[in-house]
mmCIF file with all atom_site columns, C-alpha atoms in Angstrom:
data_model
loop_
_atom_site.group_PDB
_atom_site.id
_atom_site.type_symbol
_atom_site.label_atom_id
_atom_site.label_alt_id
_atom_site.label_comp_id
_atom_site.label_asym_id
_atom_site.label_entity_id
_atom_site.label_seq_id
_atom_site.pdbx_PDB_ins_code
_atom_site.Cartn_x
_atom_site.Cartn_y
_atom_site.Cartn_z
_atom_site.occupancy
_atom_site.B_iso_or_equiv
_atom_site.pdbx_formal_charge
_atom_site.auth_seq_id
_atom_site.auth_comp_id
_atom_site.auth_asym_id
_atom_site.auth_atom_id
_atom_site.pdbx_PDB_model_num
ATOM 1   C CA . GLN D 1 1   ? -2.652  11.171  -8.187  1.00 55.00 ? 1   GLN D CA 1
ATOM 2   C CA . LYS D 1 2   ? -4.899  8.134   -7.929  1.00 61.00 ? 2   LYS D CA 1
ATOM 3   C CA . GLU D 1 3   ? -3.043  4.895   -8.532  1.00 86.00 ? 3   GLU D CA 1
ATOM 4   C CA . VAL D 1 4   ? -5.722  3.326   -10.727 1.00 91.00 ? 4   VAL D CA 1
ATOM 5   C CA . GLU D 1 5   ? -8.142  5.528   -12.607 1.00 92.00 ? 5   GLU D CA 1
ATOM 6   C CA . GLN D 1 6   ? -11.337 4.693   -14.409 1.00 93.00 ? 6   GLN D CA 1
ATOM 7   C CA . ASN D 1 7   ? -14.145 6.790   -15.817 1.00 89.00 ? 7   ASN D CA 1
ATOM 8   C CA . SER D 1 8   ? -17.089 6.230   -13.479 1.00 87.00 ? 8   SER D CA 1
ATOM 9   C CA . GLY D 1 9   ? -19.655 6.421   -16.271 1.00 87.00 ? 9   GLY D CA 1
ATOM 10  C CA . PRO D 1 10  ? -22.324 5.408   -16.760 1.00 94.00 ? 10  PRO D CA 1
ATOM 11  C CA . LEU D 1 11  ? -21.273 4.236   -20.174 1.00 95.00 ? 11  LEU D CA 1
ATOM 12  C CA . SER D 1 12  ? -24.395 3.514   -22.186 1.00 97.00 ? 12  SER D CA 1
ATOM 13  C CA . VAL D 1 13  ? -24.218 1.382   -25.321 1.00 97.00 ? 13  VAL D CA 1
ATOM 14  C CA . PRO D 1 14  ? -26.966 -0.186  -27.429 1.00 97.00 ? 14  PRO D CA 1
ATOM 15  C CA . GLU D 1 15  ? -27.382 -3.940  -27.455 1.00 97.00 ? 15  GLU D CA 1
ATOM 16  C CA . GLY D 1 16  ? -25.037 -5.544  -29.958 1.00 97.00 ? 16  GLY D CA 1
ATOM 17  C CA . ALA D 1 17  ? -22.509 -2.700  -29.895 1.00 97.00 ? 17  ALA D CA 1
ATOM 18  C CA . ILE D 1 18  ? -18.918 -2.778  -28.630 1.00 97.00 ? 18  ILE D CA 1
ATOM 19  C CA . ALA D 1 19  ? -18.383 -1.412  -25.127 1.00 97.00 ? 19  ALA D CA 1
ATOM 20  C CA . SER D 1 20  ? -14.929 0.002   -24.441 1.00 97.00 ? 20  SER D CA 1
ATOM 21  C CA . LEU D 1 21  ? -13.797 0.377   -20.841 1.00 97.00 ? 21  LEU D CA 1
ATOM 22  C CA . ASN D 1 22  ? -10.532 2.074   -19.979 1.00 96.00 ? 22  ASN D CA 1
ATOM 23  C CA . CYS D 1 23  ? -8.134  2.095   -17.053 1.00 95.00 ? 23  CYS D CA 1
ATOM 24  C CA . THR D 1 24  ? -4.865  3.892   -16.383 1.00 95.00 ? 24  THR D CA 1
ATOM 25  C CA . TYR D 1 25  ? -2.420  3.068   -13.605 1.00 91.00 ? 25  TYR D CA 1
ATOM 26  C CA . SER D 1 26  ? 0.529   4.839   -12.039 1.00 89.00 ? 26  SER D CA 1
ATOM 27  C CA . ASP D 1 27  ? 2.807   2.040   -10.765 1.00 81.00 ? 27  ASP D CA 1
ATOM 28  C CA . ARG D 1 28  ? 5.257   1.277   -13.588 1.00 81.00 ? 28  ARG D CA 1
ATOM 29  C CA . VAL D 1 29  ? 6.415   -1.962  -11.964 1.00 80.00 ? 29  VAL D CA 1
ATOM 30  C CA . SER D 1 30  ? 2.974   -3.554  -12.181 1.00 81.00 ? 30  SER D CA 1
ATOM 31  C CA . GLN D 1 31  ? 3.108   -6.778  -14.144 1.00 83.00 ? 31  GLN D CA 1
ATOM 32  C CA . SER D 1 32  ? -0.418  -8.155  -14.024 1.00 87.00 ? 32  SER D CA 1
ATOM 33  C CA . PHE D 1 33  ? -3.806  -6.618  -14.566 1.00 91.00 ? 33  PHE D CA 1
ATOM 34  C CA . PHE D 1 34  ? -7.299  -7.826  -13.885 1.00 93.00 ? 34  PHE D CA 1
ATOM 35  C CA . TRP D 1 35  ? -10.836 -6.931  -14.812 1.00 96.00 ? 35  TRP D CA 1
ATOM 36  C CA . TYR D 1 36  ? -13.641 -7.736  -12.387 1.00 96.00 ? 36  TYR D CA 1
ATOM 37  C CA . ARG D 1 37  ? -17.339 -7.452  -13.014 1.00 97.00 ? 37  ARG D CA 1
ATOM 38  C CA . GLN D 1 38  ? -19.680 -6.510  -10.196 1.00 96.00 ? 38  GLN D CA 1
ATOM 39  C CA . TYR D 1 39  ? -23.424 -6.716  -10.550 1.00 96.00 ? 39  TYR D CA 1
ATOM 40  C CA . SER D 1 40  ? -25.479 -4.485  -8.297  1.00 92.00 ? 40  SER D CA 1
ATOM 41  C CA . GLY D 1 41  ? -25.677 -5.990  -4.817  1.00 89.00 ? 41  GLY D CA 1
ATOM 42  C CA . LYS D 1 42  ? -23.188 -8.729  -5.638  1.00 92.00 ? 42  LYS D CA 1
ATOM 43  C CA . SER D 1 43  ? -19.481 -9.232  -5.065  1.00 94.00 ? 43  SER D CA 1
ATOM 44  C CA . PRO D 1 44  ? -16.838 -8.761  -7.767  1.00 95.00 ? 44  PRO D CA 1
ATOM 45  C CA . GLU D 1 45  ? -16.030 -11.701 -10.026 1.00 95.00 ? 45  GLU D CA 1
ATOM 46  C CA . LEU D 1 46  ? -12.939 -12.068 -12.171 1.00 93.00 ? 46  LEU D CA 1
ATOM 47  C CA . ILE D 1 47  ? -13.565 -11.965 -15.909 1.00 95.00 ? 47  ILE D CA 1
ATOM 48  C CA . MET D 1 48  ? -10.169 -11.292 -17.466 1.00 93.00 ? 48  MET D CA 1
ATOM 49  C CA . SER D 1 49  ? -6.490  -11.146 -16.615 1.00 93.00 ? 49  SER D CA 1
ATOM 50  C CA . ILE D 1 50  ? -3.651  -9.919  -18.787 1.00 93.00 ? 50  ILE D CA 1
ATOM 51  C CA . TYR D 1 51  ? 0.084   -9.933  -18.208 1.00 90.00 ? 51  TYR D CA 1
ATOM 52  C CA . SER D 1 52  ? 1.720   -9.087  -21.555 1.00 90.00 ? 52  SER D CA 1
ATOM 53  C CA . ASN D 1 53  ? 1.463   -6.141  -23.883 1.00 92.00 ? 53  ASN D CA 1
ATOM 54  C CA . GLY D 1 54  ? -1.088  -6.577  -26.624 1.00 94.00 ? 54  GLY D CA 1
ATOM 55  C CA . ASP D 1 55  ? -4.507  -8.158  -26.786 1.00 95.00 ? 55  ASP D CA 1
ATOM 56  C CA . LYS D 1 56  ? -5.990  -11.150 -25.016 1.00 95.00 ? 56  LYS D CA 1
ATOM 57  C CA . GLU D 1 57  ? -9.321  -12.503 -26.170 1.00 96.00 ? 57  GLU D CA 1
ATOM 58  C CA . ASP D 1 58  ? -11.789 -14.642 -24.240 1.00 95.00 ? 58  ASP D CA 1
ATOM 59  C CA . GLY D 1 59  ? -15.141 -15.091 -25.929 1.00 96.00 ? 59  GLY D CA 1
ATOM 60  C CA . ARG D 1 60  ? -16.782 -11.689 -26.309 1.00 97.00 ? 60  ARG D CA 1
ATOM 61  C CA . PHE D 1 61  ? -14.183 -10.064 -24.058 1.00 97.00 ? 61  PHE D CA 1
ATOM 62  C CA . THR D 1 62  ? -10.831 -8.632  -25.159 1.00 97.00 ? 62  THR D CA 1
ATOM 63  C CA . ALA D 1 63  ? -8.333  -7.135  -22.756 1.00 96.00 ? 63  ALA D CA 1
ATOM 64  C CA . GLN D 1 64  ? -5.711  -4.776  -24.154 1.00 96.00 ? 64  GLN D CA 1
ATOM 65  C CA . LEU D 1 65  ? -2.524  -3.781  -22.359 1.00 95.00 ? 65  LEU D CA 1
ATOM 66  C CA . ASN D 1 66  ? -0.009  -1.058  -23.145 1.00 93.00 ? 66  ASN D CA 1
ATOM 67  C CA . LYS D 1 67  ? 2.602   -0.913  -20.403 1.00 91.00 ? 67  LYS D CA 1
ATOM 68  C CA . ALA D 1 68  ? 4.497   1.977   -21.991 1.00 91.00 ? 68  ALA D CA 1
ATOM 69  C CA . SER D 1 69  ? 1.360   4.112   -21.775 1.00 92.00 ? 69  SER D CA 1
ATOM 70  C CA . GLN D 1 70  ? 0.268   2.503   -18.478 1.00 92.00 ? 70  GLN D CA 1
ATOM 71  C CA . TYR D 1 71  ? -3.089  1.760   -19.964 1.00 93.00 ? 71  TYR D CA 1
ATOM 72  C CA . VAL D 1 72  ? -5.328  -1.283  -19.918 1.00 96.00 ? 72  VAL D CA 1
ATOM 73  C CA . SER D 1 73  ? -8.719  -1.618  -21.541 1.00 97.00 ? 73  SER D CA 1
ATOM 74  C CA . LEU D 1 74  ? -11.571 -4.071  -21.807 1.00 97.00 ? 74  LEU D CA 1
ATOM 75  C CA . LEU D 1 75  ? -13.665 -4.450  -24.930 1.00 97.00 ? 75  LEU D CA 1
ATOM 76  C CA . ILE D 1 76  ? -16.992 -6.228  -24.829 1.00 97.00 ? 76  ILE D CA 1
ATOM 77  C CA . ARG D 1 77  ? -18.247 -7.228  -28.261 1.00 98.00 ? 77  ARG D CA 1
ATOM 78  C CA . ASP D 1 78  ? -21.912 -7.829  -29.055 1.00 97.00 ? 78  ASP D CA 1
ATOM 79  C CA . SER D 1 79  ? -22.910 -6.247  -25.737 1.00 97.00 ? 79  SER D CA 1
ATOM 80  C CA . GLN D 1 80  ? -25.929 -7.770  -24.033 1.00 97.00 ? 80  GLN D CA 1
ATOM 81  C CA . PRO D 1 81  ? -28.240 -6.306  -21.369 1.00 96.00 ? 81  PRO D CA 1
ATOM 82  C CA . SER D 1 82  ? -26.805 -8.970  -19.029 1.00 97.00 ? 82  SER D CA 1
ATOM 83  C CA . ASP D 1 83  ? -23.426 -7.226  -19.360 1.00 97.00 ? 83  ASP D CA 1
ATOM 84  C CA . SER D 1 84  ? -24.841 -4.230  -17.483 1.00 97.00 ? 84  SER D CA 1
ATOM 85  C CA . ALA D 1 85  ? -22.697 -4.015  -14.380 1.00 97.00 ? 85  ALA D CA 1
ATOM 86  C CA . THR D 1 86  ? -19.785 -2.123  -12.878 1.00 96.00 ? 86  THR D CA 1
ATOM 87  C CA . TYR D 1 87  ? -16.403 -3.121  -14.244 1.00 97.00 ? 87  TYR D CA 1
ATOM 88  C CA . LEU D 1 88  ? -13.428 -2.803  -11.913 1.00 96.00 ? 88  LEU D CA 1
ATOM 89  C CA . CYS D 1 89  ? -9.830  -2.590  -13.017 1.00 95.00 ? 89  CYS D CA 1
ATOM 90  C CA . ALA D 1 90  ? -7.401  -4.123  -10.494 1.00 92.00 ? 90  ALA D CA 1
ATOM 91  C CA . VAL D 1 91  ? -3.640  -3.741  -10.424 1.00 89.00 ? 91  VAL D CA 1
ATOM 92  C CA . PRO D 1 92  ? -1.551  -5.658  -7.891  1.00 81.00 ? 92  PRO D CA 1
ATOM 93  C CA . THR D 1 93  ? 1.502   -3.707  -6.778  1.00 74.00 ? 93  THR D CA 1
ATOM 94  C CA . GLY D 1 94  ? 4.855   -5.178  -5.872  1.00 63.00 ? 94  GLY D CA 1
ATOM 95  C CA . THR D 1 95  ? 3.972   -5.121  -2.192  1.00 62.00 ? 95  THR D CA 1
ATOM 96  C CA . TYR D 1 96  ? 1.135   -7.648  -2.314  1.00 58.00 ? 96  TYR D CA 1
ATOM 97  C CA . LYS D 1 97  ? -1.365  -4.846  -2.315  1.00 72.00 ? 97  LYS D CA 1
ATOM 98  C CA . TYR D 1 98  ? -4.146  -4.815  -4.879  1.00 81.00 ? 98  TYR D CA 1
ATOM 99  C CA . ILE D 1 99  ? -5.347  -1.419  -6.017  1.00 87.00 ? 99  ILE D CA 1
ATOM 100 C CA . PHE D 1 100 ? -8.807  -1.209  -7.542  1.00 91.00 ? 100 PHE D CA 1
ATOM 101 C CA . GLY D 1 101 ? -10.199 1.551   -9.673  1.00 92.00 ? 101 GLY D CA 1
ATOM 102 C CA . THR D 1 102 ? -13.537 2.969   -8.620  1.00 92.00 ? 102 THR D CA 1
ATOM 103 C CA . GLY D 1 103 ? -15.156 1.166   -11.535 1.00 94.00 ? 103 GLY D CA 1
ATOM 104 C CA . THR D 1 104 ? -17.052 2.063   -14.679 1.00 96.00 ? 104 THR D CA 1
ATOM 105 C CA . ARG D 1 105 ? -20.781 1.485   -14.689 1.00 96.00 ? 105 ARG D CA 1
ATOM 106 C CA . LEU D 1 106 ? -21.898 -0.020  -17.994 1.00 97.00 ? 106 LEU D CA 1
ATOM 107 C CA . LYS D 1 107 ? -25.499 0.091   -19.176 1.00 97.00 ? 107 LYS D CA 1
ATOM 108 C CA . VAL D 1 108 ? -26.441 -1.928  -22.224 1.00 97.00 ? 108 VAL D CA 1
ATOM 109 C CA . LEU D 1 109 ? -29.698 -0.691  -23.674 1.00 96.00 ? 109 LEU D CA 1
ATOM 110 C CA . ALA D 1 110 ? -32.049 -3.265  -25.188 1.00 92.00 ? 110 ALA D CA 1
ATOM 111 C CA . LYS P 2 1   ? -15.567 -26.721 -4.622  1.00 65.00 ? 1   LYS P CA 1
ATOM 112 C CA . ALA P 2 2   ? -17.078 -24.319 -2.112  1.00 79.00 ? 2   ALA P CA 1
ATOM 113 C CA . GLY P 2 3   ? -16.427 -20.640 -2.636  1.00 93.00 ? 3   GLY P CA 1
ATOM 114 C CA . VAL P 2 4   ? -15.377 -17.980 -0.177  1.00 96.00 ? 4   VAL P CA 1
ATOM 115 C CA . THR P 2 5   ? -17.739 -17.841 2.774   1.00 97.00 ? 5   THR P CA 1
ATOM 116 C CA . GLN P 2 6   ? -18.294 -14.695 4.770   1.00 97.00 ? 6   GLN P CA 1
ATOM 117 C CA . THR P 2 7   ? -20.379 -14.390 7.890   1.00 96.00 ? 7   THR P CA 1
ATOM 118 C CA . PRO P 2 8   ? -22.525 -12.710 8.902   1.00 97.00 ? 8   PRO P CA 1
ATOM 119 C CA . ARG P 2 9   ? -24.174 -11.366 5.772   1.00 96.00 ? 9   ARG P CA 1
ATOM 120 C CA . TYR P 2 10  ? -25.626 -8.309  7.506   1.00 96.00 ? 10  TYR P CA 1
ATOM 121 C CA . LEU P 2 11  ? -24.779 -6.492  10.722  1.00 96.00 ? 11  LEU P CA 1
ATOM 122 C CA . ILE P 2 12  ? -26.309 -3.515  12.448  1.00 97.00 ? 12  ILE P CA 1
ATOM 123 C CA . LYS P 2 13  ? -24.291 -1.915  15.212  1.00 97.00 ? 13  LYS P CA 1
ATOM 124 C CA . THR P 2 14  ? -24.246 1.361   17.082  1.00 97.00 ? 14  THR P CA 1
ATOM 125 C CA . ARG P 2 15  ? -21.392 3.812   17.408  1.00 97.00 ? 15  ARG P CA 1
ATOM 126 C CA . GLY P 2 16  ? -18.736 2.795   19.881  1.00 97.00 ? 16  GLY P CA 1
ATOM 127 C CA . GLN P 2 17  ? -19.407 -0.920  19.597  1.00 97.00 ? 17  GLN P CA 1
ATOM 128 C CA . GLN P 2 18  ? -17.008 -3.402  18.112  1.00 97.00 ? 18  GLN P CA 1
ATOM 129 C CA . VAL P 2 19  ? -17.603 -6.022  15.456  1.00 98.00 ? 19  VAL P CA 1
ATOM 130 C CA . THR P 2 20  ? -15.925 -9.198  14.221  1.00 98.00 ? 20  THR P CA 1
ATOM 131 C CA . LEU P 2 21  ? -16.343 -10.485 10.688  1.00 98.00 ? 21  LEU P CA 1
ATOM 132 C CA . SER P 2 22  ? -15.371 -13.947 9.529   1.00 98.00 ? 22  SER P CA 1
ATOM 133 C CA . CYS P 2 23  ? -14.056 -15.284 6.239   1.00 98.00 ? 23  CYS P CA 1
ATOM 134 C CA . SER P 2 24  ? -13.389 -18.860 5.166   1.00 97.00 ? 24  SER P CA 1
ATOM 135 C CA . PRO P 2 25  ? -11.334 -19.050 1.954   1.00 96.00 ? 25  PRO P CA 1
ATOM 136 C CA . ILE P 2 26  ? -11.624 -21.539 -0.841  1.00 95.00 ? 26  ILE P CA 1
ATOM 137 C CA . SER P 2 27  ? -10.111 -24.863 0.166   1.00 94.00 ? 27  SER P CA 1
ATOM 138 C CA . GLY P 2 28  ? -6.392  -24.802 -0.586  1.00 92.00 ? 28  GLY P CA 1
ATOM 139 C CA . HIS P 2 29  ? -6.188  -21.010 -0.713  1.00 93.00 ? 29  HIS P CA 1
ATOM 140 C CA . ARG P 2 30  ? -3.789  -19.667 1.877   1.00 93.00 ? 30  ARG P CA 1
ATOM 141 C CA . SER P 2 31  ? -4.061  -15.942 1.254   1.00 92.00 ? 31  SER P CA 1
ATOM 142 C CA . VAL P 2 32  ? -6.949  -13.849 2.501   1.00 95.00 ? 32  VAL P CA 1
ATOM 143 C CA . SER P 2 33  ? -7.353  -10.151 1.895   1.00 93.00 ? 33  SER P CA 1
ATOM 144 C CA . TRP P 2 34  ? -9.997  -7.751  3.125   1.00 96.00 ? 34  TRP P CA 1
ATOM 145 C CA . TYR P 2 35  ? -11.557 -4.768  1.390   1.00 95.00 ? 35  TYR P CA 1
ATOM 146 C CA . GLN P 2 36  ? -13.975 -2.044  2.352   1.00 96.00 ? 36  GLN P CA 1
ATOM 147 C CA . GLN P 2 37  ? -16.383 -0.960  -0.359  1.00 95.00 ? 37  GLN P CA 1
ATOM 148 C CA . THR P 2 38  ? -18.355 2.258   -0.226  1.00 93.00 ? 38  THR P CA 1
ATOM 149 C CA . PRO P 2 39  ? -20.208 4.066   -3.016  1.00 86.00 ? 39  PRO P CA 1
ATOM 150 C CA . GLY P 2 40  ? -17.860 7.041   -2.912  1.00 78.00 ? 40  GLY P CA 1
ATOM 151 C CA . GLN P 2 41  ? -14.491 5.352   -2.425  1.00 82.00 ? 41  GLN P CA 1
ATOM 152 C CA . GLY P 2 42  ? -14.893 2.063   -4.211  1.00 85.00 ? 42  GLY P CA 1
ATOM 153 C CA . LEU P 2 43  ? -12.866 -0.925  -3.054  1.00 90.00 ? 43  LEU P CA 1
ATOM 154 C CA . GLN P 2 44  ? -10.259 0.045   -0.484  1.00 92.00 ? 44  GLN P CA 1
ATOM 155 C CA . PHE P 2 45  ? -7.610  -2.448  0.596   1.00 91.00 ? 45  PHE P CA 1
ATOM 156 C CA . LEU P 2 46  ? -7.561  -3.162  4.329   1.00 94.00 ? 46  LEU P CA 1
ATOM 157 C CA . PHE P 2 47  ? -5.000  -5.915  4.801   1.00 91.00 ? 47  PHE P CA 1
ATOM 158 C CA . GLU P 2 48  ? -3.792  -9.257  3.536   1.00 92.00 ? 48  GLU P CA 1
ATOM 159 C CA . TYR P 2 49  ? -2.856  -12.385 5.439   1.00 94.00 ? 49  TYR P CA 1
ATOM 160 C CA . PHE P 2 50  ? -0.824  -15.347 4.380   1.00 93.00 ? 50  PHE P CA 1
ATOM 161 C CA . SER P 2 51  ? 0.280   -18.213 6.600   1.00 92.00 ? 51  SER P CA 1
ATOM 162 C CA . GLU P 2 52  ? -1.123  -16.436 9.652   1.00 94.00 ? 52  GLU P CA 1
ATOM 163 C CA . THR P 2 53  ? 1.037   -13.354 8.983   1.00 93.00 ? 53  THR P CA 1
ATOM 164 C CA . GLN P 2 54  ? -0.147  -9.931  7.927   1.00 92.00 ? 54  GLN P CA 1
ATOM 165 C CA . ARG P 2 55  ? 1.645   -9.215  4.643   1.00 88.00 ? 55  ARG P CA 1
ATOM 166 C CA . ASN P 2 56  ? 0.402   -5.718  3.978   1.00 85.00 ? 56  ASN P CA 1
ATOM 167 C CA . LYS P 2 57  ? -1.925  -3.147  5.414   1.00 89.00 ? 57  LYS P CA 1
ATOM 168 C CA . GLY P 2 58  ? -3.874  -0.346  3.789   1.00 89.00 ? 58  GLY P CA 1
ATOM 169 C CA . ASN P 2 59  ? -4.377  3.184   5.034   1.00 89.00 ? 59  ASN P CA 1
ATOM 170 C CA . PHE P 2 60  ? -6.921  2.500   7.738   1.00 94.00 ? 60  PHE P CA 1
ATOM 171 C CA . PRO P 2 61  ? -6.752  3.436   11.417  1.00 96.00 ? 61  PRO P CA 1
ATOM 172 C CA . GLY P 2 62  ? -5.638  0.981   14.054  1.00 95.00 ? 62  GLY P CA 1
ATOM 173 C CA . ARG P 2 63  ? -9.277  0.323   14.963  1.00 97.00 ? 63  ARG P CA 1
ATOM 174 C CA . PHE P 2 64  ? -9.250  -2.071  12.039  1.00 97.00 ? 64  PHE P CA 1
ATOM 175 C CA . SER P 2 65  ? -7.398  -5.274  12.746  1.00 97.00 ? 65  SER P CA 1
ATOM 176 C CA . GLY P 2 66  ? -7.397  -8.832  11.593  1.00 97.00 ? 66  GLY P CA 1
ATOM 177 C CA . ARG P 2 67  ? -5.888  -12.226 12.023  1.00 97.00 ? 67  ARG P CA 1
ATOM 178 C CA . GLN P 2 68  ? -5.595  -15.509 10.248  1.00 97.00 ? 68  GLN P CA 1
ATOM 179 C CA . PHE P 2 69  ? -5.784  -18.967 11.738  1.00 97.00 ? 69  PHE P CA 1
ATOM 180 C CA . SER P 2 70  ? -3.819  -22.083 10.882  1.00 96.00 ? 70  SER P CA 1
ATOM 181 C CA . ASN P 2 71  ? -6.688  -23.349 8.708   1.00 94.00 ? 71  ASN P CA 1
ATOM 182 C CA . SER P 2 72  ? -6.458  -20.091 6.676   1.00 95.00 ? 72  SER P CA 1
ATOM 183 C CA . ARG P 2 73  ? -9.757  -18.770 7.995   1.00 97.00 ? 73  ARG P CA 1
ATOM 184 C CA . SER P 2 74  ? -9.555  -15.091 8.782   1.00 98.00 ? 74  SER P CA 1
ATOM 185 C CA . GLU P 2 75  ? -11.335 -12.646 11.017  1.00 98.00 ? 75  GLU P CA 1
ATOM 186 C CA . MET P 2 76  ? -11.512 -8.911  10.837  1.00 98.00 ? 76  MET P CA 1
ATOM 187 C CA . ASN P 2 77  ? -12.280 -6.732  13.842  1.00 98.00 ? 77  ASN P CA 1
ATOM 188 C CA . VAL P 2 78  ? -13.355 -3.122  13.993  1.00 98.00 ? 78  VAL P CA 1
ATOM 189 C CA . SER P 2 79  ? -13.384 -1.493  17.407  1.00 95.00 ? 79  SER P CA 1
ATOM 190 C CA . THR P 2 80  ? -15.063 1.725   18.505  1.00 97.00 ? 80  THR P CA 1
ATOM 191 C CA . LEU P 2 81  ? -17.293 1.843   15.478  1.00 97.00 ? 81  LEU P CA 1
ATOM 192 C CA . GLU P 2 82  ? -17.942 5.144   13.741  1.00 97.00 ? 82  GLU P CA 1
ATOM 193 C CA . LEU P 2 83  ? -20.749 6.091   11.382  1.00 97.00 ? 83  LEU P CA 1
ATOM 194 C CA . GLY P 2 84  ? -18.245 6.213   8.531   1.00 95.00 ? 84  GLY P CA 1
ATOM 195 C CA . ASP P 2 85  ? -17.475 2.536   9.002   1.00 97.00 ? 85  ASP P CA 1
ATOM 196 C CA . SER P 2 86  ? -20.795 1.657   7.389   1.00 97.00 ? 86  SER P CA 1
ATOM 197 C CA . ALA P 2 87  ? -19.802 -0.240  4.272   1.00 96.00 ? 87  ALA P CA 1
ATOM 198 C CA . LEU P 2 88  ? -19.683 -3.565  2.515   1.00 96.00 ? 88  LEU P CA 1
ATOM 199 C CA . TYR P 2 89  ? -16.715 -5.552  3.759   1.00 97.00 ? 89  TYR P CA 1
ATOM 200 C CA . LEU P 2 90  ? -15.414 -8.031  1.253   1.00 97.00 ? 90  LEU P CA 1
ATOM 201 C CA . CYS P 2 91  ? -13.024 -10.867 1.799   1.00 96.00 ? 91  CYS P CA 1
ATOM 202 C CA . ALA P 2 92  ? -11.059 -12.379 -1.064  1.00 94.00 ? 92  ALA P CA 1
ATOM 203 C CA . SER P 2 93  ? -8.957  -15.504 -1.188  1.00 94.00 ? 93  SER P CA 1
ATOM 204 C CA . SER P 2 94  ? -6.141  -16.565 -3.464  1.00 90.00 ? 94  SER P CA 1
ATOM 205 C CA . LEU P 2 95  ? -3.644  -19.385 -3.606  1.00 89.00 ? 95  LEU P CA 1
ATOM 206 C CA . GLN P 2 96  ? -0.690  -17.138 -2.866  1.00 81.00 ? 96  GLN P CA 1
ATOM 207 C CA . PRO P 2 97  ? -0.376  -13.490 -1.830  1.00 77.00 ? 97  PRO P CA 1
ATOM 208 C CA . GLY P 2 98  ? 0.027   -10.663 -4.299  1.00 68.00 ? 98  GLY P CA 1
ATOM 209 C CA . GLY P 2 99  ? 1.789   -10.927 -7.633  1.00 61.00 ? 99  GLY P CA 1
ATOM 210 C CA . SER P 2 100 ? -0.260  -12.399 -10.408 1.00 69.00 ? 100 SER P CA 1
ATOM 211 C CA . GLU P 2 101 ? -2.768  -14.191 -8.213  1.00 79.00 ? 101 GLU P CA 1
ATOM 212 C CA . LYS P 2 102 ? -6.458  -13.996 -9.024  1.00 86.00 ? 102 LYS P CA 1
ATOM 213 C CA . LEU P 2 103 ? -8.818  -12.983 -6.250  1.00 90.00 ? 103 LEU P CA 1
ATOM 214 C CA . PHE P 2 104 ? -12.033 -14.808 -5.474  1.00 93.00 ? 104 PHE P CA 1
ATOM 215 C CA . PHE P 2 105 ? -14.477 -12.764 -3.445  1.00 95.00 ? 105 PHE P CA 1
ATOM 216 C CA . GLY P 2 106 ? -17.019 -13.746 -0.860  1.00 96.00 ? 106 GLY P CA 1
ATOM 217 C CA . SER P 2 107 ? -20.532 -12.288 -0.798  1.00 95.00 ? 107 SER P CA 1
ATOM 218 C CA . GLY P 2 108 ? -19.499 -9.714  1.749   1.00 96.00 ? 108 GLY P CA 1
ATOM 219 C CA . THR P 2 109 ? -20.760 -8.454  5.074   1.00 97.00 ? 109 THR P CA 1
ATOM 220 C CA . GLN P 2 110 ? -22.927 -5.349  4.926   1.00 96.00 ? 110 GLN P CA 1
ATOM 221 C CA . LEU P 2 111 ? -22.219 -3.348  8.086   1.00 97.00 ? 111 LEU P CA 1
ATOM 222 C CA . SER P 2 112 ? -24.496 -0.537  9.130   1.00 97.00 ? 112 SER P CA 1
ATOM 223 C CA . VAL P 2 113 ? -23.429 1.681   12.018  1.00 97.00 ? 113 VAL P CA 1
ATOM 224 C CA . LEU P 2 114 ? -26.215 3.723   13.603  1.00 96.00 ? 114 LEU P CA 1
#
């Protein structure tokens, strides 16, 4: 079983819609969760972190965490073509090791 | 504040050769981790260094090694290169290792093995 799983996509949404990206993880002791955005040919950049159950909002981005279900999601409201990228879910384990999902490719259609 | 600097940006090597990649973390960051990124496997953890000590190592053969210097700069070495080593190698720095630390990535070194 993969430790961090994401749907590879592509997930296509029209401009202005809400994009919903999902991630499940297997390590129950994980306490922090990160979303990175990676544009084609570029390196990953951190966009959101979440540590507690519930929702965390930052501008057009909302991260949602459910530790009981081992599920973390990222919502992007009012999606823009500039949001088209691969979104990586990252889960640090208790042994200093970060596990990344393979990423979901998002395409926002103008 | 300068970001994470990786050199070189591109490398072309042939099978059997060895290669050394360099990473300078953000000033004040003491943890450096390395990742291999390929289209099929995504980001795979190689190892992490903190205070010149390797804290953790991923599932890669012994041909992959690294070290960290007293100024927190890190190098990664791959010996006896294989075709499958062709990948983007990313370095990330953070203030502390693991836990809830946020990673800041360099631009990466694109390695092609012919």
